[in-house]
Tab-separated table of C-alpha atoms and ligand atoms in Angstrom:
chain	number	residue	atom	x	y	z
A	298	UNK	CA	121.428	73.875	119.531
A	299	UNK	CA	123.322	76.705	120.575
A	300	UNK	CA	120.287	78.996	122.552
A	301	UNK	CA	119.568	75.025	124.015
A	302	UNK	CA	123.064	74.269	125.223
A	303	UNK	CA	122.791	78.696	126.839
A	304	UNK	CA	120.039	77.931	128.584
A	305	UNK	CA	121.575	74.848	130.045
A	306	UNK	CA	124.452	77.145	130.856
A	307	UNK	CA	122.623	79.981	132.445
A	308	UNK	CA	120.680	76.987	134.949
A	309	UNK	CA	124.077	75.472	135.923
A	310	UNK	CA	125.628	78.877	136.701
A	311	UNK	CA	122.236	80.017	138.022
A	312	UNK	CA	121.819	83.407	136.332
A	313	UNK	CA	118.175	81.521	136.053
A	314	UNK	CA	117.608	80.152	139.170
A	315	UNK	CA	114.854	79.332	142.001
A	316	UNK	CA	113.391	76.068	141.819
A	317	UNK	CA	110.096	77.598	139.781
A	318	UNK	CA	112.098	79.788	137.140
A	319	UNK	CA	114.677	77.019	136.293
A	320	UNK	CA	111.187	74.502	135.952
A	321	UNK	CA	109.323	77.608	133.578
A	322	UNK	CA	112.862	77.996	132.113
A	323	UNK	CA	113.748	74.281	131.042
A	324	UNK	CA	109.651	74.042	129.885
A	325	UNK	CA	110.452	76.936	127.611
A	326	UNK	CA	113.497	76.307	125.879
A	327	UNK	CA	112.107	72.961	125.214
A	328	UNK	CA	108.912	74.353	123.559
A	329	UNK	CA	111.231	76.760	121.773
A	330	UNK	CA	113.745	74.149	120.873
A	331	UNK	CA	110.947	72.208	119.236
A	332	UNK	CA	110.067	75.055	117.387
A	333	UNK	CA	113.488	76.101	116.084
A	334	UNK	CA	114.081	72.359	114.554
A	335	UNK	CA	113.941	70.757	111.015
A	336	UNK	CA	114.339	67.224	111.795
A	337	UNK	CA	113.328	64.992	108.184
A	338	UNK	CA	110.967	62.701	109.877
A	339	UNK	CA	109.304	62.327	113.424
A	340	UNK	CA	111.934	59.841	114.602
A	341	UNK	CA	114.873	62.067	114.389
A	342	UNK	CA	112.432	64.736	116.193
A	343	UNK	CA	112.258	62.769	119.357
A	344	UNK	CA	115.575	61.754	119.259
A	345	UNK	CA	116.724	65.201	119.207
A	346	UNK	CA	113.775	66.305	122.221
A	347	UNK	CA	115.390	63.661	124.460
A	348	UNK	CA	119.486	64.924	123.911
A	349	UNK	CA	117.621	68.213	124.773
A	350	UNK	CA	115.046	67.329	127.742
A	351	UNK	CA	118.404	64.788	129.677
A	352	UNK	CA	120.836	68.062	128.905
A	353	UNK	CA	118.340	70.660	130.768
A	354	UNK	CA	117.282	68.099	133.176
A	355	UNK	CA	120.953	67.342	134.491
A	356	UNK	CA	122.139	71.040	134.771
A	357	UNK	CA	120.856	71.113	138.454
A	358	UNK	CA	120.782	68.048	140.821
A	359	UNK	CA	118.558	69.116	143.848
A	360	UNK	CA	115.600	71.068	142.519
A	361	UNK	CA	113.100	68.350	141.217
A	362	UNK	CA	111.013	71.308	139.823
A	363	UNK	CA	113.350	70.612	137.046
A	364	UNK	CA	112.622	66.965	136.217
A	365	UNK	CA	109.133	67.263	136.508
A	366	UNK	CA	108.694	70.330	134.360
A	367	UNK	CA	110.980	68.722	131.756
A	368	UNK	CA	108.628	65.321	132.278
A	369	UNK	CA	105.445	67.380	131.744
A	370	UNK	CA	106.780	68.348	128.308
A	371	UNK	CA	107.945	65.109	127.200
A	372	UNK	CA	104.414	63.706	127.671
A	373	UNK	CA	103.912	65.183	124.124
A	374	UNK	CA	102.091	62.700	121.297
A	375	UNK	CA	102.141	63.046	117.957
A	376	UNK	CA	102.350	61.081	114.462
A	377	UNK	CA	104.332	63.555	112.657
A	378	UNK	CA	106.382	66.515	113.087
A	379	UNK	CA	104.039	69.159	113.053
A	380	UNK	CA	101.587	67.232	115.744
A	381	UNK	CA	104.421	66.451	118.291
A	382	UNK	CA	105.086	70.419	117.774
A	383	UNK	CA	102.064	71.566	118.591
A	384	UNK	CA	101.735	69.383	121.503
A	385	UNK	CA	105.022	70.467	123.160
A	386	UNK	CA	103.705	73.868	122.846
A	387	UNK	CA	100.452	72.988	124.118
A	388	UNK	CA	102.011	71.200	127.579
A	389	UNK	CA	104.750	73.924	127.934
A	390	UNK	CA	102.287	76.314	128.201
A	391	UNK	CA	99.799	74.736	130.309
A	392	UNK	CA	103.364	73.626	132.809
A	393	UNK	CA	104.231	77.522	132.578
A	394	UNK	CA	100.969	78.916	133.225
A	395	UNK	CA	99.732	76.647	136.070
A	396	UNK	CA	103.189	77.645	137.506
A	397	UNK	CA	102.543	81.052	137.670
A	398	UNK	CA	99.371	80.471	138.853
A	399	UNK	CA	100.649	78.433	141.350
A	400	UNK	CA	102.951	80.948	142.725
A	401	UNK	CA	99.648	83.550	142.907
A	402	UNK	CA	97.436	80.951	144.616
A	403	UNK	CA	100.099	80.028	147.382
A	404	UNK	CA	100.114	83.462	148.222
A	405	UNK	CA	96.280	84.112	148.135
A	406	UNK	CA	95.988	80.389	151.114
A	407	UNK	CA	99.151	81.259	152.505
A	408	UNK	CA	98.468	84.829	153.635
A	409	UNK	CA	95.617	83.216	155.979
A	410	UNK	CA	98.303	82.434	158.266
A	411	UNK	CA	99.719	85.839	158.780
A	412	UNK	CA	98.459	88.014	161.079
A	413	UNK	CA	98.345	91.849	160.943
A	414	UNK	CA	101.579	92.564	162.718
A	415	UNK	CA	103.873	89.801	162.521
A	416	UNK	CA	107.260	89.503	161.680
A	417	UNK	CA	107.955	86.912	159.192
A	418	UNK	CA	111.621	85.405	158.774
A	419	UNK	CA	112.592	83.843	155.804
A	420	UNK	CA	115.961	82.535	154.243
A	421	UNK	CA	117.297	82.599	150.550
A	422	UNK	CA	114.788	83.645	147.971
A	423	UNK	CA	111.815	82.162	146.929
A	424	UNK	CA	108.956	83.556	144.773
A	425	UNK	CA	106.127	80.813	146.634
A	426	UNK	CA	107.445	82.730	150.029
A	427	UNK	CA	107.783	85.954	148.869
A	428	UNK	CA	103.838	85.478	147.459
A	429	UNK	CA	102.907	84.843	151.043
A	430	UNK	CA	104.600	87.812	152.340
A	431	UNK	CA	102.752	89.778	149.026
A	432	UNK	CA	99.444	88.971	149.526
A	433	UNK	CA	99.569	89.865	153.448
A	434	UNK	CA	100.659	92.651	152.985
A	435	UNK	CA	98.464	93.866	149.953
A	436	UNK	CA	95.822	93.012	152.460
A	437	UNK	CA	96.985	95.650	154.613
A	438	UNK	CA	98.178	93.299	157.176
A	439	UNK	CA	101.331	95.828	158.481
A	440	UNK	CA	103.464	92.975	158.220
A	441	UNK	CA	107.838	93.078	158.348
A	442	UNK	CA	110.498	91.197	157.153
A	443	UNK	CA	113.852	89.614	158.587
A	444	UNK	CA	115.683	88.075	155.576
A	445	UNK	CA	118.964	86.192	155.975
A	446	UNK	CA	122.014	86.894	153.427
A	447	UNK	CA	121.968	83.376	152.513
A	448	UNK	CA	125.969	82.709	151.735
A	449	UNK	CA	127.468	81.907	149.227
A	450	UNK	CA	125.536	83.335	146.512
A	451	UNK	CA	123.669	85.988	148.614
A	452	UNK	CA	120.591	85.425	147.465
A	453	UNK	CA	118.911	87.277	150.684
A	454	UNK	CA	119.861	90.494	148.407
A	455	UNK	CA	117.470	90.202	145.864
A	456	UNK	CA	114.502	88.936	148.440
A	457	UNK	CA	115.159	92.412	150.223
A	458	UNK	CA	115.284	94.253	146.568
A	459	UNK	CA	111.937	93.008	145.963
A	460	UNK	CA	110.432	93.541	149.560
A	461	UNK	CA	111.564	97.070	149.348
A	462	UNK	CA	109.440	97.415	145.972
A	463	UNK	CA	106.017	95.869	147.753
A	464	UNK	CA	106.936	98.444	150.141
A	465	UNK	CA	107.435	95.549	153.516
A	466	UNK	CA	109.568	96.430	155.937
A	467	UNK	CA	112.727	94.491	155.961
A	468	UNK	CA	116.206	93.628	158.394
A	469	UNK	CA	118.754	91.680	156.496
A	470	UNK	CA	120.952	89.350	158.797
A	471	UNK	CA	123.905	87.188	158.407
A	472	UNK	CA	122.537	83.863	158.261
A	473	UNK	CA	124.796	82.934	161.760
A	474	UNK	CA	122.128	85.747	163.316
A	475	UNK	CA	118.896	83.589	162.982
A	476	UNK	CA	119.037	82.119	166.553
A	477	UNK	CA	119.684	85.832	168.008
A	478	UNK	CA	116.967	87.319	166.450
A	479	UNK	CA	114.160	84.134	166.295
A	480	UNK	CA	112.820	85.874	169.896
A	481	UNK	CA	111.051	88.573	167.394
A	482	UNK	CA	109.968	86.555	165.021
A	483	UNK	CA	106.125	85.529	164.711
A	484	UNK	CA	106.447	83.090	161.602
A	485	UNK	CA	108.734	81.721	159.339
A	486	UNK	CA	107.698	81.206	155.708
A	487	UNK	CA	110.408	79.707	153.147
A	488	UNK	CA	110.592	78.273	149.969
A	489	UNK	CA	111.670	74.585	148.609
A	490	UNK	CA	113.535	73.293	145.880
A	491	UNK	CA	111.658	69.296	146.775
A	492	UNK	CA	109.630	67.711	148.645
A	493	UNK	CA	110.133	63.895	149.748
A	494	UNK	CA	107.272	61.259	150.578
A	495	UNK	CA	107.766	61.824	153.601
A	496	UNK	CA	107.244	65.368	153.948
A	497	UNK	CA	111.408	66.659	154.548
A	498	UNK	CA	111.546	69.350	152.822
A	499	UNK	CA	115.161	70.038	151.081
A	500	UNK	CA	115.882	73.722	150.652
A	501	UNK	CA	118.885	75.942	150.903
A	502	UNK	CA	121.666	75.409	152.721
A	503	UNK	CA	120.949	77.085	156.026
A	504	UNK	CA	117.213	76.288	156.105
A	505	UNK	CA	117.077	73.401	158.348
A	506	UNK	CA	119.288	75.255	161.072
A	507	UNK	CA	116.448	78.356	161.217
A	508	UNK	CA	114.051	75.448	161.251
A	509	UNK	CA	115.771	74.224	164.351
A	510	UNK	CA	115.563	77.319	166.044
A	511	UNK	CA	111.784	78.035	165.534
A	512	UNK	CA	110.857	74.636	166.631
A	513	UNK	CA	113.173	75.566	169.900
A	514	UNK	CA	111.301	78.769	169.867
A	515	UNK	CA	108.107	76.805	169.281
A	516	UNK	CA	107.772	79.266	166.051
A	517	UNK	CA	105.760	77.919	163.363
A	518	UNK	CA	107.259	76.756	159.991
A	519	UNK	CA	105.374	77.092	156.613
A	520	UNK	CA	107.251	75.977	153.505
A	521	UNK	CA	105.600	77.558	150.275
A	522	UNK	CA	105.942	74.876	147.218
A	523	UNK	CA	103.608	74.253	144.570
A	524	UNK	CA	102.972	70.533	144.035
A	525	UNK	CA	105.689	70.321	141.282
A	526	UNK	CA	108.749	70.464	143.730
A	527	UNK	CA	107.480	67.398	144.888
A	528	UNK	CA	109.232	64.186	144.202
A	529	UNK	CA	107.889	61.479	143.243
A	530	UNK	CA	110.732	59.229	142.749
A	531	UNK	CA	111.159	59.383	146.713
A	532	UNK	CA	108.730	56.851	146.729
A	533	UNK	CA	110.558	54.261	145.180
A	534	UNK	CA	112.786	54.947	147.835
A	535	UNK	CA	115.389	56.955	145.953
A	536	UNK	CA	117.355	59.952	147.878
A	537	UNK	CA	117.151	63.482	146.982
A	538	UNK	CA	120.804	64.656	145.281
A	539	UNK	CA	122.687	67.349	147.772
A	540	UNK	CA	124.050	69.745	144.866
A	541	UNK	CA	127.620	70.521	145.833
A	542	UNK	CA	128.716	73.720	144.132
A	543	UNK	CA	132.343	75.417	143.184
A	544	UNK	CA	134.747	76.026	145.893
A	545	UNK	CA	134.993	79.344	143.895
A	546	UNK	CA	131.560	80.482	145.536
A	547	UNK	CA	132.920	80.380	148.945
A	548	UNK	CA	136.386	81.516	149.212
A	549	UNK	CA	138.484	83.027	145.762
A	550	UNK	CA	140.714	80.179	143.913
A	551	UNK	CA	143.604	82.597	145.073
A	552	UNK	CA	143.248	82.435	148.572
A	553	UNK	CA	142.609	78.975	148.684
A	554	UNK	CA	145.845	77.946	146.890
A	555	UNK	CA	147.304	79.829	150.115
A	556	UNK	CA	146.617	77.222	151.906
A	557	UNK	CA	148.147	73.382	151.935
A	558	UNK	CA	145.896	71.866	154.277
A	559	UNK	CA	142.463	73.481	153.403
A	560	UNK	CA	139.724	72.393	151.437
A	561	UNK	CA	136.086	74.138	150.508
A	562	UNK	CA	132.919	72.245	151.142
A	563	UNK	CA	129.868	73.736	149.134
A	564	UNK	CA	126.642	72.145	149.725
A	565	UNK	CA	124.079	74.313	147.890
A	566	UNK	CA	120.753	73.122	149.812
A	567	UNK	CA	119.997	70.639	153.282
A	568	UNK	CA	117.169	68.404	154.495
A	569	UNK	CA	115.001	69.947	156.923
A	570	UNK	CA	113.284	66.914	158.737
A	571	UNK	CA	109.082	67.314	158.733
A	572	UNK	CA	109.504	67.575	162.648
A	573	UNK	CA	110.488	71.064	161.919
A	574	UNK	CA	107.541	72.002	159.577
A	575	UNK	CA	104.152	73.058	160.271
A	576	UNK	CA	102.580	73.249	156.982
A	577	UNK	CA	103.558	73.016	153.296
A	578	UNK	CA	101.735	75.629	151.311
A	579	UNK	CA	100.697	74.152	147.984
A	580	UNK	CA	98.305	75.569	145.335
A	581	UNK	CA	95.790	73.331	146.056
A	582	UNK	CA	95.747	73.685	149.882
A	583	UNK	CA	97.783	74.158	153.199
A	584	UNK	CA	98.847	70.380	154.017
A	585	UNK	CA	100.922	68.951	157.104
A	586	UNK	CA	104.014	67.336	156.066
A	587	UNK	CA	102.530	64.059	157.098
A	588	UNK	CA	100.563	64.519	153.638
A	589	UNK	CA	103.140	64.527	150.916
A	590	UNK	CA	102.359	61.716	149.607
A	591	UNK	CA	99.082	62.221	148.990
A	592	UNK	CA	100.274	65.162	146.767
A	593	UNK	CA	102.144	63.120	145.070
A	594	UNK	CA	99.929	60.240	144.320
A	595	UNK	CA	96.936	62.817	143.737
A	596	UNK	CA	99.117	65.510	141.423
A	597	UNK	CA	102.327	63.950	139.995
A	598	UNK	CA	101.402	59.810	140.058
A	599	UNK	CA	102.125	59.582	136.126
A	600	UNK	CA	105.541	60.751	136.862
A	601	UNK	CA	106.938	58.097	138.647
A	602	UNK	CA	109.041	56.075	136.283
A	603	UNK	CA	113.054	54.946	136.266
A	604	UNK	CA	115.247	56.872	134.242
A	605	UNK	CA	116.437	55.551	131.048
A	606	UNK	CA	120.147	55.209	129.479
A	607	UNK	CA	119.591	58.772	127.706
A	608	UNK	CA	119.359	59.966	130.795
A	609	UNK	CA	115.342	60.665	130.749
A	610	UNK	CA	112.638	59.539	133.081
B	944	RI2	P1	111.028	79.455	144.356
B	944	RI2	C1	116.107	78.346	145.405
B	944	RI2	O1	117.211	77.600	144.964
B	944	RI2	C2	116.082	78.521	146.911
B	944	RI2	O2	116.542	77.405	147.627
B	944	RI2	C3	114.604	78.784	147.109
B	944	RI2	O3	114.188	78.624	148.450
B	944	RI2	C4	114.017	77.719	146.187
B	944	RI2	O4	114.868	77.744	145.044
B	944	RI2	C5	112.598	77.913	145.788
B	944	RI2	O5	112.428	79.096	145.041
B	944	RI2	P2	118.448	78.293	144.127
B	944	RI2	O6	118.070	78.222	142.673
B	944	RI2	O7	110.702	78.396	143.359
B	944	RI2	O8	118.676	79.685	144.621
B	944	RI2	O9	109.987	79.521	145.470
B	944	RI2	O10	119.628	77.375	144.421
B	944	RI2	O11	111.261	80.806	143.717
């Protein structure tokens, strides 16, 4: 119970985050939660997988990654203990491997649209992005970089750590700096945390405002997602959750209590309308927006289900 309820903890606080870890991350600690148990009979097993699959599942709002990895596992069958084991295992692996996978394929479709010489921007950080921006230039496409800070928990830093190690090119900005410098950009590639029906895309905070200017700049938009940050719940009409983090991540407790009159507002991601996108990278293809929901019918229909009182879908 206690490595569960840490994992839960590192989600929330996000020293695991991006929308694929957190999904590989909640997969795994349920396989290895399984594992660690002694429950006496099969009922107290699932009783104990579904406290465990509603706490990992609730740690993070926005990214439905999370939901549908934890779904995946909870597919599991079994009679007794030792079967329902072995399935968990089984489906946590398949979720974890097809993930990565995923991630490797995106970049291998993805790359098609980059052309020797561009300049890509791109905003936050996002392994399915990053893949694209990989696979270019592994090609030897001579290919650079102009990555945004991504306030408030600078998450630009560790996509420019990583660039530096393929060896790109890379300008970090200040994410007020995207309009200025969207005259020398060629392409924009970014990540998602979901996808809705009807092909918004919901990313980082700060996503749909560089979407805004490329459309202005008629600069195209490709959003890198495997089919699992796709949500299928959209299509019963439901909203996607804003996350609204800790004041804390914006301005220091401190300062704030300096003020009388001021409070913090701390949305972690926005809705970028499918106006604003080009094409969704996916593992299985390059798709307009306009197709989500064929994604979702074709890769995720057994998902779609209300949740229940234990908090589980
Ligand atoms: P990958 C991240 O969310 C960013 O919004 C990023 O664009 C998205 O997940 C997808 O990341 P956060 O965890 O799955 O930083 O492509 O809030 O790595």
């Amino acid at each position: 119970m206690r490595q569960l309820k840490e994992t839960a903890r590192k989600i929330k606080s996000m020293e695991i985050r991006g929308a694929g870890r957190i999904a590989r991350g909640a997969a795994a600690e349920l396989r290895d939660y399984a594992g660690r148990i002694a429950p006496k009979d099969i009922g107290e097993f699932n009783k104990k997988m579904k406290y465990a699959a509603g706490l990992l599942a609730s740690t993070r709002p926005t990214a439905v990654s999370l939901p549908n990895a934890v779904r995946a596992v909870m597919r599991y069958e079994g009679e007794t203990v030792g079967e329902a084991k072995s399935s968990i295992k089984k489906l946590a692996d398949e979720f974890i491997n097809n993930s990565e996978n995923a991630v490797k394929r995106i970049g291998e479709i993805g790359t098609r649209r980059v052309r020797d010489g561009d300049t890509i921007m791109t905003h936050c950080n996002s392994s399915a992005a990053i893949s694209i921006m990989a696979a270019a230039h592994a090609q030897g496409k001579n290919i650079s970089v102009i990555a945004t800070e991504s306030r408030p928990r600078m998450q630009g830093l560790i996509t420019i750590k990583q660039l530096d190690s393929l060896g790109i090119t890379t300008s970090l900005i200040v994410d007020s700096a995207v309009r200025y410098f969207m005259k020398d950009v060629d392409l924009v590639v970014m990540g998602a945390d979901a996808i809705t029906a009807n092909g918004s895309v919901i990313n980082k905070i700060g996503t749909s405002q560089l979407a805004l200017a490329a459309h202005e700049s008629r600069k195209n938009v490709i959003i890198a997602a495997e089919t699992y940050k796709f949500s299928p719940r959209t299509i019963l009409g439901e909203l996607v959750e804003i996350e609204e983090r800790d004041s804390g991540e914006v301005i220091s407790r401190e300062k704030l209590r300096e003020f009388s009159n001021v409070s913090v507002k701390n949305p972690a991601f926005d809705v970028t309308p499918r106006e604003y996108v080009d094409l969704i990278c996916t593992e299985v293809g390059a798709i307009p927006p306009e197709m989500a929901y064929v994604i979702i019918r074709e890769y995720l229909g057994w998902e779609i289900g209300e949740m229940n009182s234990d908090g589980v879908w």
